[in-house]
PDB file of C-alpha atoms in Angstrom:
ATOM      1  CA  PHE A   1     -27.983 -90.546 -63.779  1.00 93.00           C
ATOM      2  CA  MET A   2     -26.156 -92.767 -60.301  1.00 93.00           C
ATOM      3  CA  ASP A   3     -28.501 -93.117 -57.571  1.00 94.00           C
ATOM      4  CA  GLU A   4     -26.889 -93.865 -54.024  1.00 94.00           C
ATOM      5  CA  PHE A   5     -23.559 -92.887 -55.282  1.00 95.00           C
ATOM      6  CA  THR A   6     -22.703 -93.164 -51.818  1.00 94.00           C
ATOM      7  CA  TYR A   7     -23.247 -96.779 -51.633  1.00 94.00           C
ATOM      8  CA  PHE A   8     -19.193 -97.159 -54.038  1.00 95.00           C
ATOM      9  CA  TYR A   9     -17.715 -95.224 -50.486  1.00 95.00           C
ATOM     10  CA  GLU A  10     -19.279 -97.777 -48.681  1.00 92.00           C
ATOM     11  CA  GLY A  11     -18.123-100.313 -49.913  1.00 94.00           C
ATOM     12  CA  MET A  12     -14.478 -99.213 -49.943  1.00 94.00           C
ATOM     13  CA  LYS A  13     -14.549 -98.597 -46.170  1.00 92.00           C
ATOM     14  CA  ARG A  14     -16.447-101.904 -45.715  1.00 89.00           C
ATOM     15  CA  GLY A  15     -13.391-103.512 -47.877  1.00 92.00           C
ATOM     16  CA  VAL A  16     -14.939-104.840 -50.600  1.00 94.00           C
ATOM     17  CA  ILE A  17     -14.965-102.548 -53.417  1.00 95.00           C
ATOM     18  CA  SER A  18     -10.764-101.560 -54.263  1.00 95.00           C
ATOM     19  CA  THR A  19      -9.832 -98.262 -52.956  1.00 90.00           C
ATOM     20  CA  ASP A  20      -8.368 -97.866 -56.977  1.00 94.00           C
ATOM     21  CA  PHE A  21     -12.867 -97.657 -58.214  1.00 95.00           C
ATOM     22  CA  MET A  22     -12.639 -93.783 -57.452  1.00 94.00           C
ATOM     23  CA  LYS A  23      -8.856 -93.840 -60.202  1.00 93.00           C
ATOM     24  CA  PHE A  24     -11.376 -95.814 -62.848  1.00 93.00           C
ATOM     25  CA  TRP A  25     -13.962 -93.390 -62.143  1.00 92.00           C
ATOM     26  CA  LYS A  26     -12.125 -90.449 -62.857  1.00 91.00           C
ATOM     27  CA  SER A  27     -10.318 -91.793 -65.717  1.00 91.00           C
ATOM     28  CA  PHE A  28     -13.836 -92.350 -66.563  1.00 90.00           C
ATOM     29  CA  LEU A  29     -15.025 -89.380 -66.717  1.00 89.00           C
ATOM     30  CA  SER A  30     -12.112 -87.885 -68.119  1.00 87.00           C
ATOM     31  CA  ASN A  31     -11.125 -90.145 -71.072  1.00 90.00           C
ATOM     32  CA  TYR A  32     -14.839 -91.082 -72.584  1.00 89.00           C
ATOM     33  CA  HIS A  33     -16.618 -87.729 -72.452  1.00 85.00           C
ATOM     34  CA  VAL A  34     -19.761 -89.030 -69.685  1.00 86.00           C
ATOM     35  CA  CYS A  35     -21.137 -86.161 -68.400  1.00 89.00           C
ATOM     36  CA  THR A  36     -22.943 -87.943 -65.210  1.00 92.00           C
ATOM     37  CA  ILE A  37     -24.744 -86.645 -62.621  1.00 94.00           C
ATOM     38  CA  ILE A  38     -25.123 -88.329 -59.505  1.00 95.00           C
ATOM     39  CA  ILE A  39     -27.412 -88.786 -55.921  1.00 94.00           C
ATOM     40  CA  GLY A  40     -25.264 -89.623 -52.356  1.00 93.00           C
ATOM     41  CA  MET A  41     -26.404 -89.755 -48.782  1.00 89.00           C
ATOM     42  CA  ASP A  42     -25.957 -86.602 -46.305  1.00 87.00           C
ATOM     43  CA  ASN A  43     -22.187 -88.364 -45.844  1.00 89.00           C
ATOM     44  CA  MET A  44     -21.087 -87.490 -48.970  1.00 92.00           C
ATOM     45  CA  PRO A  45     -19.147 -83.875 -47.967  1.00 90.00           C
ATOM     46  CA  ASN A  46     -16.911 -86.964 -45.873  1.00 90.00           C
ATOM     47  CA  PHE A  47     -16.170 -88.833 -49.628  1.00 94.00           C
ATOM     48  CA  VAL A  48     -15.577 -86.057 -51.247  1.00 93.00           C
ATOM     49  CA  ALA A  49     -12.937 -84.483 -48.747  1.00 92.00           C
ATOM     50  CA  GLU A  50     -11.665 -87.841 -48.732  1.00 93.00           C
ATOM     51  CA  TYR A  51     -11.412 -88.110 -52.957  1.00 94.00           C
ATOM     52  CA  PRO A  52     -11.091 -84.490 -53.363  1.00 93.00           C
ATOM     53  CA  ASN A  53      -8.636 -85.028 -57.320  1.00 92.00           C
ATOM     54  CA  GLU A  54     -11.103 -87.230 -57.830  1.00 92.00           C
ATOM     55  CA  PHE A  55     -14.667 -84.990 -57.719  1.00 92.00           C
ATOM     56  CA  ALA A  56     -12.666 -82.433 -58.281  1.00 88.00           C
ATOM     57  CA  CYS A  57     -14.412 -81.979 -62.196  1.00 83.00           C
ATOM     58  CA  MET A  58     -17.847 -81.999 -60.178  1.00 86.00           C
ATOM     59  CA  GLN A  59     -19.896 -79.653 -58.844  1.00 90.00           C
ATOM     60  CA  ALA A  60     -20.820 -80.326 -55.936  1.00 90.00           C
ATOM     61  CA  TYR A  61     -25.845 -79.046 -54.863  1.00 91.00           C
ATOM     62  CA  PRO A  62     -26.396 -79.900 -52.031  1.00 88.00           C
ATOM     63  CA  VAL A  63     -30.607 -81.044 -51.724  1.00 88.00           C
ATOM     64  CA  SER A  64     -32.311 -79.968 -48.491  1.00 87.00           C
ATOM     65  CA  PHE A  65     -35.688 -79.207 -46.504  1.00 93.00           C
ATOM     66  CA  LEU A  66     -38.568 -77.950 -48.686  1.00 96.00           C
ATOM     67  CA  ALA A  67     -39.900 -74.577 -48.669  1.00 96.00           C
ATOM     68  CA  ALA A  68     -42.242 -74.236 -46.324  1.00 96.00           C
ATOM     69  CA  ALA A  69     -44.551 -73.018 -49.827  1.00 96.00           C
ATOM     70  CA  ASP A  70     -42.634 -75.990 -51.306  1.00 97.00           C
ATOM     71  CA  MET A  71     -43.926 -78.604 -48.051  1.00 97.00           C
ATOM     72  CA  LYS A  72     -47.667 -76.583 -48.148  1.00 96.00           C
ATOM     73  CA  GLN A  73     -48.627 -77.373 -51.452  1.00 96.00           C
ATOM     74  CA  LEU A  74     -46.818 -80.589 -51.611  1.00 96.00           C
ATOM     75  CA  ALA A  75     -49.239 -81.735 -48.336  1.00 96.00           C
ATOM     76  CA  ASP A  76     -52.164 -79.661 -49.022  1.00 96.00           C
ATOM     77  CA  GLU A  77     -52.938 -79.679 -53.049  1.00 96.00           C
ATOM     78  CA  PRO A  78     -53.558 -83.433 -53.702  1.00 95.00           C
ATOM     79  CA  ILE A  79     -56.717 -84.163 -51.434  1.00 94.00           C
ATOM     80  CA  ARG A  80     -58.699 -80.560 -51.664  1.00 95.00           C
ATOM     81  CA  MET A  81     -61.756 -81.476 -52.418  1.00 93.00           C
ATOM     82  CA  ALA A  82     -63.597 -81.368 -55.423  1.00 92.00           C
ATOM     83  CA  ASP A  83     -64.464 -78.062 -55.609  1.00 94.00           C
ATOM     84  CA  GLY A  84     -61.743 -77.096 -54.975  1.00 93.00           C
ATOM     85  CA  SER A  85     -61.165 -75.596 -51.619  1.00 94.00           C
ATOM     86  CA  SER A  86     -59.357 -76.526 -48.465  1.00 94.00           C
ATOM     87  CA  HIS A  87     -59.201 -78.977 -46.524  1.00 94.00           C
ATOM     88  CA  PHE A  88     -56.772 -77.407 -43.595  1.00 94.00           C
ATOM     89  CA  LYS A  89     -58.891 -75.109 -41.523  1.00 89.00           C
ATOM     90  CA  ASP A  90     -57.487 -72.357 -39.126  1.00 84.00           C
ATOM     91  CA  GLU A  91     -58.187 -72.278 -35.610  1.00 75.00           C
ATOM     92  CA  ALA A  92     -57.400 -68.822 -33.185  1.00 72.00           C
ATOM     93  CA  GLY A  93     -54.413 -68.473 -33.689  1.00 72.00           C
ATOM     94  CA  GLN A  94     -52.860 -71.578 -35.492  1.00 78.00           C
ATOM     95  CA  ASP A  95     -51.761 -72.855 -39.453  1.00 91.00           C
ATOM     96  CA  ALA A  96     -52.419 -76.465 -39.110  1.00 94.00           C
ATOM     97  CA  LEU A  97     -50.480 -76.268 -42.652  1.00 95.00           C
ATOM     98  CA  ASP A  98     -47.980 -73.807 -40.639  1.00 95.00           C
ATOM     99  CA  TYR A  99     -48.548 -76.721 -38.004  1.00 95.00           C
ATOM    100  CA  ILE A 100     -47.235 -79.388 -40.438  1.00 97.00           C
ATOM    101  CA  TYR A 101     -43.775 -77.495 -41.171  1.00 96.00           C
ATOM    102  CA  MET A 102     -43.479 -76.877 -37.980  1.00 95.00           C
ATOM    103  CA  LEU A 103     -43.149 -80.319 -37.365  1.00 96.00           C
ATOM    104  CA  THR A 104     -41.559 -82.025 -40.582  1.00 97.00           C
ATOM    105  CA  ALA A 105     -39.382 -78.932 -41.277  1.00 96.00           C
ATOM    106  CA  GLY A 106     -40.042 -79.517 -44.497  1.00 96.00           C
ATOM    107  CA  SER A 107     -38.443 -82.720 -45.009  1.00 95.00           C
ATOM    108  CA  ALA A 108     -40.701 -84.419 -48.352  1.00 93.00           C
ATOM    109  CA  TYR A 109     -39.835 -88.521 -47.281  1.00 92.00           C
ATOM    110  CA  LEU A 110     -42.522 -87.063 -43.646  1.00 94.00           C
ATOM    111  CA  THR A 111     -44.101 -84.900 -44.787  1.00 95.00           C
ATOM    112  CA  VAL A 112     -45.278 -87.611 -47.316  1.00 95.00           C
ATOM    113  CA  MET A 113     -44.920 -89.892 -44.192  1.00 93.00           C
ATOM    114  CA  PHE A 114     -46.942 -88.155 -42.016  1.00 95.00           C
ATOM    115  CA  CYS A 115     -49.920 -86.846 -45.028  1.00 95.00           C
ATOM    116  CA  ASN A 116     -50.440 -90.061 -45.613  1.00 94.00           C
ATOM    117  CA  GLN A 117     -51.459 -91.440 -42.299  1.00 93.00           C
ATOM    118  CA  MET A 118     -53.235 -88.784 -41.909  1.00 95.00           C
ATOM    119  CA  VAL A 119     -55.813 -89.752 -44.128  1.00 95.00           C
ATOM    120  CA  ASP A 120     -56.532 -92.728 -43.331  1.00 95.00           C
ATOM    121  CA  TYR A 121     -57.308 -91.608 -40.229  1.00 95.00           C
ATOM    122  CA  LEU A 122     -59.253 -88.427 -41.581  1.00 95.00           C
ATOM    123  CA  ASN A 123     -61.588 -92.133 -43.997  1.00 95.00           C
ATOM    124  CA  GLU A 124     -61.371 -93.948 -40.796  1.00 95.00           C
ATOM    125  CA  THR A 125     -62.803 -91.103 -38.878  1.00 95.00           C
ATOM    126  CA  ARG A 126     -64.311 -89.348 -40.695  1.00 95.00           C
ATOM    127  CA  THR A 127     -62.729 -85.926 -40.265  1.00 94.00           C
ATOM    128  CA  THR A 128     -63.350 -83.721 -43.045  1.00 93.00           C
ATOM    129  CA  TYR A 129     -61.261 -80.604 -41.784  1.00 94.00           C
ATOM    130  CA  ILE A 130     -57.829 -80.564 -40.521  1.00 95.00           C
ATOM    131  CA  THR A 131     -57.267 -78.493 -37.415  1.00 94.00           C
ATOM    132  CA  ARG A 132     -54.222 -78.098 -35.582  1.00 93.00           C
ATOM    133  CA  THR A 133     -56.494 -80.105 -32.853  1.00 93.00           C
ATOM    134  CA  VAL A 134     -57.085 -82.833 -35.083  1.00 95.00           C
ATOM    135  CA  LEU A 135     -53.581 -83.469 -36.122  1.00 96.00           C
ATOM    136  CA  ASP A 136     -52.227 -83.597 -32.828  1.00 94.00           C
ATOM    137  CA  ILE A 137     -55.184 -86.073 -31.574  1.00 95.00           C
ATOM    138  CA  PHE A 138     -53.731 -87.820 -34.991  1.00 95.00           C
ATOM    139  CA  ILE A 139     -50.147 -87.797 -33.372  1.00 94.00           C
ATOM    140  CA  LYS A 140     -51.306 -89.176 -30.264  1.00 91.00           C
ATOM    141  CA  GLU A 141     -53.910 -91.277 -31.381  1.00 90.00           C
ATOM    142  CA  ARG A 142     -52.604 -93.248 -34.921  1.00 91.00           C
ATOM    143  CA  LEU A 143     -48.924 -91.639 -35.795  1.00 91.00           C
ATOM    144  CA  PHE A 144     -47.122 -92.859 -32.029  1.00 90.00           C
ATOM    145  CA  ALA A 145     -49.216 -95.047 -31.162  1.00 84.00           C
ATOM    146  CA  SER A 146     -47.829 -97.355 -35.095  1.00 72.00           C
ATOM    147  CA  LEU A 147     -45.074-100.702 -33.933  1.00 56.00           C
ATOM    148  CA  SER A 148     -42.636 -99.078 -36.580  1.00 65.00           C
ATOM    149  CA  VAL A 149     -43.228 -94.653 -35.749  1.00 71.00           C
ATOM    150  CA  LYS A 150     -39.322 -95.220 -35.203  1.00 73.00           C
ATOM    151  CA  LYS A 151     -38.009 -95.802 -38.993  1.00 82.00           C
ATOM    152  CA  PRO A 152     -38.981 -92.587 -40.728  1.00 87.00           C
ATOM    153  CA  PHE A 153     -36.734 -91.423 -38.165  1.00 93.00           C
ATOM    154  CA  ASP A 154     -33.739 -93.277 -39.268  1.00 92.00           C
ATOM    155  CA  PRO A 155     -31.907 -91.142 -41.367  1.00 90.00           C
ATOM    156  CA  GLN A 156     -31.746 -88.452 -38.759  1.00 93.00           C
ATOM    157  CA  ILE A 157     -30.776 -91.539 -35.851  1.00 95.00           C
ATOM    158  CA  ASN A 158     -28.609 -93.168 -37.720  1.00 93.00           C
ATOM    159  CA  ASP A 159     -25.512 -92.070 -39.182  1.00 93.00           C
ATOM    160  CA  PRO A 160     -24.085 -92.975 -42.662  1.00 89.00           C
ATOM    161  CA  SER A 161     -20.272 -92.097 -42.338  1.00 87.00           C
ATOM    162  CA  LYS A 162     -20.152 -94.609 -39.751  1.00 88.00           C
ATOM    163  CA  PHE A 163     -19.661 -98.175 -41.579  1.00 85.00           C
ATOM    164  CA  ALA A 164     -18.087-101.455 -39.130  1.00 86.00           C
ATOM    165  CA  ALA A 165     -20.875-102.770 -37.022  1.00 88.00           C
ATOM    166  CA  GLU A 166     -20.318-101.619 -33.251  1.00 93.00           C
ATOM    167  CA  GLU A 167     -19.907 -97.820 -34.215  1.00 92.00           C
ATOM    168  CA  GLN A 168     -22.932 -97.389 -36.533  1.00 91.00           C
ATOM    169  CA  ARG A 169     -24.503 -99.296 -33.354  1.00 94.00           C
ATOM    170  CA  ASN A 170     -22.605 -97.033 -30.444  1.00 96.00           C
ATOM    171  CA  THR A 171     -23.547 -93.668 -33.188  1.00 96.00           C
ATOM    172  CA  ARG A 172     -27.521 -94.465 -33.327  1.00 96.00           C
ATOM    173  CA  GLU A 173     -27.104 -94.765 -29.528  1.00 96.00           C
ATOM    174  CA  ASP A 174     -24.914 -91.699 -28.394  1.00 97.00           C
ATOM    175  CA  ASN A 175     -27.328 -90.002 -31.172  1.00 97.00           C
ATOM    176  CA  MET A 176     -30.668 -90.795 -29.620  1.00 96.00           C
ATOM    177  CA  ARG A 177     -29.044 -89.924 -26.226  1.00 97.00           C
ATOM    178  CA  VAL A 178     -28.185 -86.510 -27.366  1.00 97.00           C
ATOM    179  CA  MET A 179     -30.731 -85.837 -29.204  1.00 97.00           C
ATOM    180  CA  THR A 180     -33.088 -86.654 -25.293  1.00 97.00           C
ATOM    181  CA  CYS A 181     -31.832 -85.321 -23.059  1.00 97.00           C
ATOM    182  CA  ILE A 182     -32.055 -81.396 -25.741  1.00 97.00           C
ATOM    183  CA  ALA A 183     -35.884 -82.550 -25.621  1.00 97.00           C
ATOM    184  CA  LEU A 184     -36.060 -82.265 -21.764  1.00 96.00           C
ATOM    185  CA  GLN A 185     -34.016 -79.057 -21.515  1.00 95.00           C
ATOM    186  CA  ALA A 186     -35.888 -77.392 -24.454  1.00 95.00           C
ATOM    187  CA  ASP A 187     -37.662 -74.034 -23.244  1.00 94.00           C
ATOM    188  CA  ASP A 188     -42.137 -74.761 -24.029  1.00 91.00           C
ATOM    189  CA  ILE A 189     -41.772 -71.905 -26.385  1.00 91.00           C
ATOM    190  CA  HIS A 190     -38.507 -72.006 -29.585  1.00 92.00           C
ATOM    191  CA  HIS A 191     -37.591 -75.834 -28.213  1.00 95.00           C
ATOM    192  CA  GLU A 192     -34.170 -75.036 -27.783  1.00 96.00           C
ATOM    193  CA  ALA A 193     -31.980 -76.052 -24.880  1.00 96.00           C
ATOM    194  CA  GLU A 194     -28.825 -74.184 -24.323  1.00 95.00           C
ATOM    195  CA  ILE A 195     -25.098 -75.807 -24.354  1.00 92.00           C
ATOM    196  CA  SER A 196     -24.637 -75.494 -20.256  1.00 91.00           C
ATOM    197  CA  GLN A 197     -27.926 -78.060 -19.454  1.00 88.00           C
ATOM    198  CA  LEU A 198     -26.637 -80.536 -21.601  1.00 92.00           C
ATOM    199  CA  ASP A 199     -24.959 -83.372 -20.073  1.00 91.00           C
ATOM    200  CA  CYS A 200     -25.575 -86.652 -20.999  1.00 94.00           C
ATOM    201  CA  VAL A 201     -21.065 -87.794 -20.672  1.00 95.00           C
ATOM    202  CA  GLN A 202     -22.276 -90.872 -18.530  1.00 95.00           C
ATOM    203  CA  MET A 203     -24.450 -92.527 -20.330  1.00 95.00           C
ATOM    204  CA  LEU A 204     -22.452 -92.492 -24.172  1.00 96.00           C
ATOM    205  CA  SER A 205     -19.772 -94.477 -25.331  1.00 96.00           C
ATOM    206  CA  LYS A 206     -17.324 -92.655 -24.957  1.00 96.00           C
ATOM    207  CA  PRO A 207     -18.145 -90.181 -21.134  1.00 96.00           C
ATOM    208  CA  THR A 208     -16.364 -87.921 -22.465  1.00 96.00           C
ATOM    209  CA  ARG A 209     -17.362 -84.066 -22.600  1.00 95.00           C
ATOM    210  CA  GLU A 210     -15.222 -83.940 -25.931  1.00 96.00           C
ATOM    211  CA  TYR A 211     -17.272 -86.751 -27.596  1.00 96.00           C
ATOM    212  CA  GLN A 212     -20.233 -84.912 -25.957  1.00 96.00           C
ATOM    213  CA  GLN A 213     -19.201 -82.578 -28.270  1.00 96.00           C
ATOM    214  CA  GLN A 214     -18.215 -84.114 -31.213  1.00 96.00           C
ATOM    215  CA  VAL A 215     -21.829 -86.151 -31.583  1.00 97.00           C
ATOM    216  CA  LEU A 216     -23.487 -82.294 -30.840  1.00 97.00           C
ATOM    217  CA  ASP A 217     -21.085 -80.971 -33.866  1.00 96.00           C
ATOM    218  CA  GLN A 218     -21.921 -83.882 -35.955  1.00 95.00           C
ATOM    219  CA  LEU A 219     -25.549 -83.609 -35.744  1.00 96.00           C
ATOM    220  CA  VAL A 220     -25.217 -80.540 -36.660  1.00 95.00           C
ATOM    221  CA  PHE A 221     -22.971 -81.114 -39.977  1.00 91.00           C
ATOM    222  CA  ARG A 222     -25.592 -83.091 -40.748  1.00 92.00           C
ATOM    223  CA  GLY A 223     -28.529 -80.811 -39.878  1.00 92.00           C
ATOM    224  CA  VAL A 224     -30.532 -82.715 -37.475  1.00 96.00           C
ATOM    225  CA  LEU A 225     -29.660 -80.284 -35.405  1.00 97.00           C
ATOM    226  CA  GLU A 226     -29.702 -76.575 -35.821  1.00 96.00           C
ATOM    227  CA  LEU A 227     -27.133 -74.169 -33.093  1.00 96.00           C
ATOM    228  CA  ARG A 228     -28.233 -70.806 -32.454  1.00 93.00           C
ATOM    229  CA  GLU A 229     -26.613 -67.639 -31.095  1.00 92.00           C
ATOM    230  CA  LYS A 230     -24.004 -70.755 -30.575  1.00 90.00           C
ATOM    231  CA  ARG A 231     -25.504 -71.067 -27.143  1.00 92.00           C
ATOM    232  CA  TYR A 232     -28.441 -72.859 -27.892  1.00 96.00           C
ATOM    233  CA  TYR A 233     -29.140 -76.403 -29.603  1.00 97.00           C
ATOM    234  CA  ARG A 234     -32.346 -77.033 -31.758  1.00 97.00           C
ATOM    235  CA  ILE A 235     -33.900 -80.585 -32.733  1.00 98.00           C
ATOM    236  CA  ARG A 236     -34.607 -79.388 -36.510  1.00 97.00           C
ATOM    237  CA  ILE A 237     -37.501 -81.312 -36.814  1.00 97.00           C
ATOM    238  CA  ASP A 238     -39.869 -81.367 -34.282  1.00 97.00           C
ATOM    239  CA  LEU A 239     -42.462 -84.538 -34.587  1.00 96.00           C
ATOM    240  CA  LEU A 240     -38.647 -86.060 -33.791  1.00 96.00           C
ATOM    241  CA  ARG A 241     -38.661 -84.096 -30.435  1.00 96.00           C
ATOM    242  CA  LYS A 242     -41.844 -85.490 -29.456  1.00 95.00           C
ATOM    243  CA  TRP A 243     -41.200 -88.869 -30.032  1.00 94.00           C
ATOM    244  CA  LEU A 244     -37.672 -88.880 -28.362  1.00 95.00           C
ATOM    245  CA  LEU A 245     -39.822 -87.898 -25.768  1.00 95.00           C
ATOM    246  CA  ARG A 246     -42.573 -89.825 -25.326  1.00 93.00           C
ATOM    247  CA  GLU A 247     -40.497 -92.776 -25.949  1.00 91.00           C
ATOM    248  CA  ILE A 248     -39.257 -91.634 -21.664  1.00 92.00           C
ATOM    249  CA  GLY A 249     -43.051 -91.499 -20.964  1.00 90.00           C
ATOM    250  CA  ARG A 250     -42.293 -87.474 -20.510  1.00 91.00           C
ATOM    251  CA  GLU A 251     -45.449 -85.297 -22.410  1.00 86.00           C
ATOM    252  CA  TYR A 252     -44.700 -83.778 -25.666  1.00 83.00           C
TER     253      TYR A 252
END
């Protein structure tokens, strides 16, 4: 079992690991009858595409976000009360667990981070029941007030398929600008922005519409954005949309 296998890819791109490593890897698996499970970041498809022959003997299993039912179980069960009842209470037309799912899109990492800080907040404020109203207050007063709030969004903002320092910096900034533009133009109901409304070309490191489209396509490819009906872009994690708006002083 090998975690973070894409670090080898990064090492080869940076020139600190020989590109012959993949020849060794294929020979190692073939000659020694090794069965292996490897885990990589979301640049794994780039790795596989560049070395199709070496990965030909392996089966890919993309791991995405949790389904709604699984995310709700993750958020609810660990903090059940002594009698087995839930801390989550619904208000009229507002399901608290559904709201968390919308905020995190089922990201296990974000769900755990969100709920960890939420429990601390509930204990400090001596709040027993969690409603959507309580969650909104928690986001404003605790979660977004944290100085380290940006870190949980690093997997969406950064792109692990970029390796040069300048390219990483430009990509991170361009991703932020494009997603902020989407957040600003998104409607109030579905939080979607129409393609024709997106114009942040002049703010990008390469100020062309072709490059803006490349940034959008890569964010869709990585699952950060959703493209609906080939007309609308939506930030998959709504908590990220809210944070981007807060960063520029807009209402979220």
